[in-house]
């Protein structure tokens, strides 16, 4: 992790350092706010934070921060900075150019607040702030130590900066859902850039990505609790009755209180399925898995059965083939990451639709050498009820760094994401119950038919 970049005037960075606002670089700086009660609430309360700040995290003589003990307060600052900076580095590489914050005219540098008194996390104009909450085993979970939570919030900042914000008359629910979905995907792809994560992922799953694993558990809070799963089963038809009214308020006819985080799920799920498709296609091409092993639509039980197959087939020799599995996941990560950047580069925020995103995603896949897979990718979107446009309108190439026209709608991400995750799991359970009920009905009818047959021809 680099300590201080020289791209901004030295005097500016020196002022930040003197005021304890470090680590810092040309895009972001950390403020360890000691007494910040609650979240910013623009336009009433906005950065910069003017209260007491904790001791700064300082680099060693080599410019690195890895000498700081993990139980030291300044570790929180160092970790927050490292995670946020890593995400930006990954996405600047995927875009192939620097990213300019949408709020750069007012706030050229993103203020990162590692720990405020709030049980949530959010990003907004010029800031990312993180609180803490107890997880399901009673441990206090500080979000600044959770890479995915930070990556999701920085993801919002990237999506706002690259796609912009719709004009008020052209804001719709799909735009807000796109924000949540792409922030999750930005987090997921960013995690995939850690070699250590890929090693652990392959060790644990032996190549079956549908088994609960590090990559699809976005926002892991404990061994068993996470905010939501990327490999959800939600389709758009499951979200009927959910709409955003002209005042920007969600109404849910079902009374379940759903919102953008719920509407995001089919899009996130489809793109995760495409990632797995690319991964498995490459493995099939190398003869490492049977060509027909189409894992899409597998239930968790089927995935478990498949894992057992993997274990029997590869368990003893898996590590001999590990480089092939690793290359496959790296390719899938790079294609999906590149496609996400491509989509954001061309997406118009006004009257945004999932159909448009899917169309751009397919265009990107073609450009990234996935021509042979387009039909399969299209099918994946269709399974989520997302229908790519037949003929794509002329792509709008965005000028980097375009300023947003209005302030983006904000929502405290964390609580909403947990609730949406719970609803998705409930929905999946309901669907399973429905399927089982359907099976039972079919079974009853089948039994009746067979009974009728048994009765037929019987001599009375
Ligand atoms: Zn969010």
Short mmCIF file of C-alpha atoms in Angstrom, two decimals, residues 113-432:
data_model
loop_
_atom_site.label_atom_id
_atom_site.label_comp_id
_atom_site.label_asym_id
_atom_site.label_seq_id
_atom_site.Cartn_x
_atom_site.Cartn_y
_atom_site.Cartn_z
CA UNK A 113 -14.38 7.60 8.23
CA UNK A 114 -13.40 4.20 9.67
CA UNK A 115 -15.59 4.11 12.77
CA UNK A 116 -18.53 6.35 13.60
CA UNK A 117 -21.30 5.81 16.15
CA UNK A 118 -23.82 4.18 13.83
CA UNK A 119 -24.80 0.59 13.08
CA UNK A 120 -24.68 1.10 9.35
CA UNK A 121 -22.48 2.21 6.44
CA UNK A 122 -23.01 4.64 3.59
CA UNK A 123 -21.33 6.64 0.88
CA UNK A 124 -22.30 10.07 -0.34
CA UNK A 125 -20.92 13.23 -1.81
CA UNK A 126 -17.29 13.28 -0.70
CA UNK A 127 -17.40 10.58 1.96
CA UNK A 128 -17.59 6.92 2.88
CA UNK A 129 -18.45 6.31 6.51
CA UNK A 130 -18.54 3.06 8.40
CA UNK A 131 -20.08 2.04 11.69
CA UNK A 132 -20.32 -1.27 13.56
CA UNK A 133 -22.94 -3.82 14.52
CA UNK A 134 -23.20 -7.06 16.46
CA UNK A 135 -23.26 -10.18 14.34
CA UNK A 136 -25.36 -13.28 15.00
CA UNK A 137 -22.84 -14.69 17.47
CA UNK A 138 -22.73 -11.49 19.52
CA UNK A 139 -19.40 -10.15 18.26
CA UNK A 140 -19.06 -6.47 17.42
CA UNK A 141 -18.42 -6.33 13.71
CA UNK A 142 -16.60 -3.17 12.66
CA UNK A 143 -17.37 -2.55 9.02
CA UNK A 144 -13.99 -0.89 8.46
CA UNK A 145 -12.42 -4.33 8.86
CA UNK A 146 -14.75 -5.82 6.27
CA UNK A 147 -13.29 -5.48 2.78
CA UNK A 148 -16.58 -6.17 1.02
CA UNK A 149 -18.50 -3.51 2.92
CA UNK A 150 -15.86 -0.89 2.09
CA UNK A 151 -15.71 -2.13 -1.51
CA UNK A 152 -19.50 -1.86 -1.84
CA UNK A 153 -19.46 1.75 -0.62
CA UNK A 154 -16.53 2.71 -2.85
CA UNK A 155 -18.44 0.84 -5.59
CA UNK A 156 -21.30 3.34 -5.24
CA UNK A 157 -18.80 6.20 -5.60
CA UNK A 158 -17.38 4.58 -8.76
CA UNK A 159 -20.84 3.90 -10.25
CA UNK A 160 -21.96 7.49 -9.57
CA UNK A 161 -18.73 8.85 -11.05
CA UNK A 162 -18.83 6.72 -14.19
CA UNK A 163 -22.54 6.51 -15.01
CA UNK A 164 -23.68 9.75 -13.43
CA UNK A 165 -27.01 10.49 -11.84
CA UNK A 166 -30.30 10.73 -13.75
CA UNK A 167 -32.22 13.95 -14.17
CA UNK A 168 -34.95 14.00 -11.53
CA UNK A 169 -37.69 13.28 -14.10
CA UNK A 170 -35.77 10.29 -15.45
CA UNK A 171 -34.87 8.55 -12.21
CA UNK A 172 -36.45 5.12 -11.86
CA UNK A 173 -36.30 2.09 -9.59
CA UNK A 174 -34.01 0.22 -11.96
CA UNK A 175 -31.37 2.96 -11.62
CA UNK A 176 -31.36 2.57 -7.83
CA UNK A 177 -31.29 -1.21 -8.17
CA UNK A 178 -28.42 -0.93 -10.68
CA UNK A 179 -26.49 1.07 -8.05
CA UNK A 180 -26.91 -1.68 -5.47
CA UNK A 181 -26.24 -4.51 -7.90
CA UNK A 182 -23.11 -2.99 -9.44
CA UNK A 183 -21.75 -1.97 -6.03
CA UNK A 184 -22.05 -5.61 -4.96
CA UNK A 185 -20.45 -6.78 -8.20
CA UNK A 186 -17.64 -4.23 -7.85
CA UNK A 187 -17.02 -5.68 -4.38
CA UNK A 188 -17.16 -9.27 -5.65
CA UNK A 189 -14.74 -8.67 -8.54
CA UNK A 190 -12.39 -6.65 -6.28
CA UNK A 191 -12.21 -9.54 -3.80
CA UNK A 192 -11.25 -11.80 -6.69
CA UNK A 193 -8.05 -9.79 -7.17
CA UNK A 194 -6.55 -11.17 -3.95
CA UNK A 195 -4.41 -14.20 -4.74
CA UNK A 196 -4.94 -15.42 -1.18
CA UNK A 197 -8.71 -15.34 -1.67
CA UNK A 198 -8.46 -17.37 -4.87
CA UNK A 199 -6.23 -19.92 -3.14
CA UNK A 200 -8.68 -20.30 -0.26
CA UNK A 201 -11.64 -20.36 -2.64
CA UNK A 202 -10.19 -23.22 -4.67
CA UNK A 203 -9.07 -25.09 -1.55
CA UNK A 204 -12.55 -24.94 -0.08
CA UNK A 205 -14.66 -25.59 -3.16
CA UNK A 206 -12.32 -27.59 -5.40
CA UNK A 207 -13.76 -25.57 -8.21
CA UNK A 208 -17.48 -25.61 -7.53
CA UNK A 209 -18.40 -21.95 -7.24
CA UNK A 210 -22.02 -22.57 -6.40
CA UNK A 211 -21.08 -24.01 -3.07
CA UNK A 212 -21.23 -21.29 -0.43
CA UNK A 213 -17.85 -19.66 -0.70
CA UNK A 214 -15.81 -16.55 -0.19
CA UNK A 215 -16.65 -14.97 -3.49
CA UNK A 216 -20.42 -15.07 -3.42
CA UNK A 217 -20.71 -14.26 0.25
CA UNK A 218 -20.63 -10.51 -0.16
CA UNK A 219 -20.26 -8.76 3.16
CA UNK A 220 -19.36 -11.78 5.25
CA UNK A 221 -20.04 -11.04 8.93
CA UNK A 222 -19.41 -14.42 10.52
CA UNK A 223 -18.96 -18.00 9.32
CA UNK A 224 -22.68 -18.33 8.72
CA UNK A 225 -24.05 -14.82 8.35
CA UNK A 226 -23.62 -12.56 5.35
CA UNK A 227 -25.54 -9.70 3.90
CA UNK A 228 -26.67 -11.46 0.79
CA UNK A 229 -25.64 -14.12 -1.64
CA UNK A 230 -24.61 -13.31 -5.18
CA UNK A 231 -25.92 -16.69 -6.36
CA UNK A 232 -29.50 -15.85 -5.47
CA UNK A 233 -32.43 -17.33 -7.41
CA UNK A 234 -34.59 -14.22 -7.67
CA UNK A 235 -36.31 -13.42 -10.99
CA UNK A 236 -37.94 -10.12 -11.98
CA UNK A 237 -41.39 -11.72 -11.81
CA UNK A 238 -40.76 -12.29 -8.09
CA UNK A 239 -40.64 -8.51 -7.67
CA UNK A 240 -44.00 -7.67 -9.17
CA UNK A 241 -45.85 -5.13 -7.06
CA UNK A 242 -42.65 -3.28 -6.19
CA UNK A 243 -42.30 0.19 -7.65
CA UNK A 244 -40.69 3.55 -7.09
CA UNK A 245 -43.18 6.41 -7.08
CA UNK A 246 -42.48 9.86 -8.50
CA UNK A 247 -41.49 11.07 -5.04
CA UNK A 248 -38.69 8.50 -4.90
CA UNK A 249 -40.50 6.32 -2.35
CA UNK A 250 -40.72 2.54 -2.78
CA UNK A 251 -44.15 1.00 -2.56
CA UNK A 252 -44.51 -2.74 -2.22
CA UNK A 253 -48.00 -4.12 -2.77
CA UNK A 254 -47.04 -7.31 -0.97
CA UNK A 255 -46.33 -5.35 2.22
CA UNK A 256 -42.88 -6.95 2.51
CA UNK A 257 -41.19 -3.54 2.49
CA UNK A 258 -38.91 -4.38 -0.41
CA UNK A 259 -36.71 -1.78 -2.13
CA UNK A 260 -33.73 -1.26 -4.48
CA UNK A 261 -31.72 -3.99 -2.76
CA UNK A 262 -34.41 -6.55 -3.63
CA UNK A 263 -34.82 -5.33 -7.19
CA UNK A 264 -31.02 -5.59 -7.60
CA UNK A 265 -30.98 -9.33 -6.99
CA UNK A 266 -31.98 -10.67 -10.43
CA UNK A 267 -29.30 -8.53 -12.10
CA UNK A 268 -26.57 -9.51 -9.62
CA UNK A 269 -27.63 -13.15 -9.82
CA UNK A 270 -27.52 -13.16 -13.64
CA UNK A 271 -24.04 -11.64 -13.80
CA UNK A 272 -22.78 -14.05 -11.13
CA UNK A 273 -24.21 -16.94 -13.19
CA UNK A 274 -22.32 -15.62 -16.23
CA UNK A 275 -19.10 -15.56 -14.20
CA UNK A 276 -19.61 -19.21 -13.26
CA UNK A 277 -20.51 -20.03 -16.88
CA UNK A 278 -17.20 -18.61 -18.16
CA UNK A 279 -15.30 -20.46 -15.44
CA UNK A 280 -16.99 -23.77 -16.16
CA UNK A 281 -16.77 -23.38 -19.92
CA UNK A 282 -13.02 -23.01 -19.70
CA UNK A 283 -12.75 -26.06 -17.44
CA UNK A 284 -14.94 -28.06 -19.84
CA UNK A 285 -12.75 -27.00 -22.77
CA UNK A 286 -9.74 -28.38 -20.91
CA UNK A 287 -11.58 -31.61 -20.16
CA UNK A 288 -11.49 -30.95 -16.43
CA UNK A 289 -15.26 -31.19 -16.05
CA UNK A 290 -17.81 -32.91 -18.29
CA UNK A 291 -19.05 -30.55 -21.01
CA UNK A 292 -22.67 -31.00 -19.98
CA UNK A 293 -22.12 -30.02 -16.36
CA UNK A 294 -24.40 -27.01 -16.50
CA UNK A 295 -24.60 -25.80 -12.94
CA UNK A 296 -27.05 -23.00 -13.59
CA UNK A 297 -30.33 -23.67 -11.88
CA UNK A 298 -28.80 -26.22 -9.57
CA UNK A 299 -30.26 -26.30 -6.10
CA UNK A 300 -27.86 -26.18 -3.22
CA UNK A 301 -28.34 -29.94 -2.80
CA UNK A 302 -27.47 -30.55 -6.44
CA UNK A 303 -24.41 -28.31 -6.03
CA UNK A 304 -23.42 -30.40 -3.01
CA UNK A 305 -23.82 -33.60 -5.02
CA UNK A 306 -21.69 -32.08 -7.76
CA UNK A 307 -19.06 -31.10 -5.21
CA UNK A 308 -18.95 -34.69 -4.06
CA UNK A 309 -18.42 -35.67 -7.70
CA UNK A 310 -15.60 -33.13 -7.90
CA UNK A 311 -14.17 -34.56 -4.71
CA UNK A 312 -14.25 -38.12 -5.99
CA UNK A 313 -12.86 -37.09 -9.35
CA UNK A 314 -10.31 -34.52 -8.28
CA UNK A 315 -9.97 -34.77 -4.51
CA UNK A 316 -6.66 -36.60 -4.50
CA UNK A 317 -5.14 -34.89 -7.50
CA UNK A 318 -6.82 -31.49 -7.31
CA UNK A 319 -3.64 -29.61 -6.50
CA UNK A 320 -1.98 -30.91 -9.65
CA UNK A 321 -4.71 -29.14 -11.64
CA UNK A 322 -5.04 -26.14 -9.36
CA UNK A 323 -3.25 -23.80 -11.84
CA UNK A 324 -5.88 -24.63 -14.49
CA UNK A 325 -8.71 -23.92 -12.06
CA UNK A 326 -6.99 -20.70 -11.01
CA UNK A 327 -6.51 -19.60 -14.61
CA UNK A 328 -10.20 -20.27 -15.26
CA UNK A 329 -11.36 -18.16 -12.33
CA UNK A 330 -8.94 -15.36 -13.26
CA UNK A 331 -10.30 -15.36 -16.81
CA UNK A 332 -13.91 -15.28 -15.57
CA UNK A 333 -13.04 -12.44 -13.17
CA UNK A 334 -11.29 -10.42 -15.87
CA UNK A 335 -14.04 -10.87 -18.46
CA UNK A 336 -16.86 -10.01 -16.05
CA UNK A 337 -14.88 -7.12 -14.52
CA UNK A 338 -14.06 -5.79 -17.99
CA UNK A 339 -17.68 -6.15 -19.09
CA UNK A 340 -18.93 -4.29 -16.01
CA UNK A 341 -16.52 -1.42 -16.76
CA UNK A 342 -17.64 -1.46 -20.41
CA UNK A 343 -21.29 -1.24 -19.37
CA UNK A 344 -20.65 1.63 -16.94
CA UNK A 345 -18.67 3.46 -19.61
CA UNK A 346 -21.69 3.50 -21.93
CA UNK A 347 -24.74 3.40 -19.72
CA UNK A 348 -27.12 6.36 -19.69
CA UNK A 349 -28.46 7.00 -16.19
CA UNK A 350 -31.73 8.45 -17.52
CA UNK A 351 -34.60 5.94 -17.74
CA UNK A 352 -32.11 3.15 -17.16
CA UNK A 353 -33.32 -0.42 -17.71
CA UNK A 354 -31.90 -3.85 -16.90
CA UNK A 355 -32.59 -4.72 -20.56
CA UNK A 356 -30.16 -1.98 -21.59
CA UNK A 357 -27.55 -3.24 -19.11
CA UNK A 358 -27.95 -6.79 -20.43
CA UNK A 359 -27.56 -5.56 -24.03
CA UNK A 360 -24.40 -3.65 -23.20
CA UNK A 361 -23.10 -6.63 -21.22
CA UNK A 362 -23.55 -8.89 -24.27
CA UNK A 363 -21.82 -6.30 -26.50
CA UNK A 364 -18.96 -6.19 -24.01
CA UNK A 365 -18.74 -9.98 -23.92
CA UNK A 366 -18.41 -10.03 -27.72
CA UNK A 367 -15.68 -7.40 -27.58
CA UNK A 368 -13.90 -9.38 -24.87
CA UNK A 369 -13.70 -12.56 -26.93
CA UNK A 370 -16.70 -14.42 -25.55
CA UNK A 371 -18.56 -14.67 -28.88
CA UNK A 372 -19.08 -18.41 -28.51
CA UNK A 373 -20.85 -17.88 -25.22
CA UNK A 374 -23.26 -15.08 -26.16
CA UNK A 375 -26.27 -17.37 -26.59
CA UNK A 376 -25.65 -18.89 -23.16
CA UNK A 377 -25.24 -15.45 -21.54
CA UNK A 378 -28.45 -14.24 -23.18
CA UNK A 379 -30.23 -17.30 -21.85
CA UNK A 380 -28.96 -16.50 -18.35
CA UNK A 381 -30.46 -12.99 -18.52
CA UNK A 382 -33.73 -14.41 -19.89
CA UNK A 383 -33.94 -16.84 -16.99
CA UNK A 384 -34.07 -13.79 -14.70
CA UNK A 385 -36.78 -12.22 -16.91
CA UNK A 386 -34.25 -9.65 -18.16
CA UNK A 387 -34.77 -9.44 -21.92
CA UNK A 388 -31.79 -7.97 -23.80
CA UNK A 389 -32.77 -5.55 -26.55
CA UNK A 390 -32.76 -7.17 -29.99
CA UNK A 391 -30.96 -4.34 -31.69
CA UNK A 392 -28.85 -2.24 -29.42
CA UNK A 393 -29.25 1.49 -29.86
CA UNK A 394 -26.05 3.38 -30.56
CA UNK A 395 -23.91 3.14 -27.47
CA UNK A 396 -23.33 6.42 -25.80
CA UNK A 397 -19.65 6.83 -25.03
CA UNK A 398 -19.37 8.78 -21.84
CA UNK A 399 -16.85 11.51 -21.33
CA UNK A 400 -14.95 10.52 -18.21
CA UNK A 401 -15.50 12.66 -15.19
CA UNK A 402 -18.86 14.10 -16.25
CA UNK A 403 -20.45 15.85 -13.31
CA UNK A 404 -23.68 14.61 -11.82
CA UNK A 405 -26.62 16.92 -12.33
CA UNK A 406 -28.35 16.36 -9.03
CA UNK A 407 -27.25 14.85 -5.77
CA UNK A 408 -27.59 11.07 -5.90
CA UNK A 409 -30.28 9.43 -3.80
CA UNK A 410 -28.73 8.02 -0.67
CA UNK A 411 -29.65 5.04 1.37
CA UNK A 412 -27.85 3.57 4.35
CA UNK A 413 -26.66 0.45 2.58
CA UNK A 414 -26.01 -1.98 5.31
CA UNK A 415 -29.32 -2.45 7.12
CA UNK A 416 -31.23 -2.51 3.85
CA UNK A 417 -28.90 -5.06 2.34
CA UNK A 418 -29.26 -7.39 5.31
CA UNK A 419 -33.05 -7.14 5.14
CA UNK A 420 -33.05 -7.72 1.37
CA UNK A 421 -30.81 -10.76 1.81
CA UNK A 422 -33.18 -12.20 4.36
CA UNK A 423 -36.13 -11.61 2.03
CA UNK A 424 -34.30 -13.32 -0.85
CA UNK A 425 -33.59 -16.35 1.32
CA UNK A 426 -37.20 -16.42 2.46
CA UNK A 427 -38.33 -16.21 -1.15
CA UNK A 428 -36.04 -19.09 -2.13
CA UNK A 429 -37.44 -21.13 0.76
CA UNK A 430 -40.99 -20.28 -0.31
CA UNK A 431 -40.19 -21.31 -3.86
CA UNK A 432 -38.75 -24.60 -2.64
#
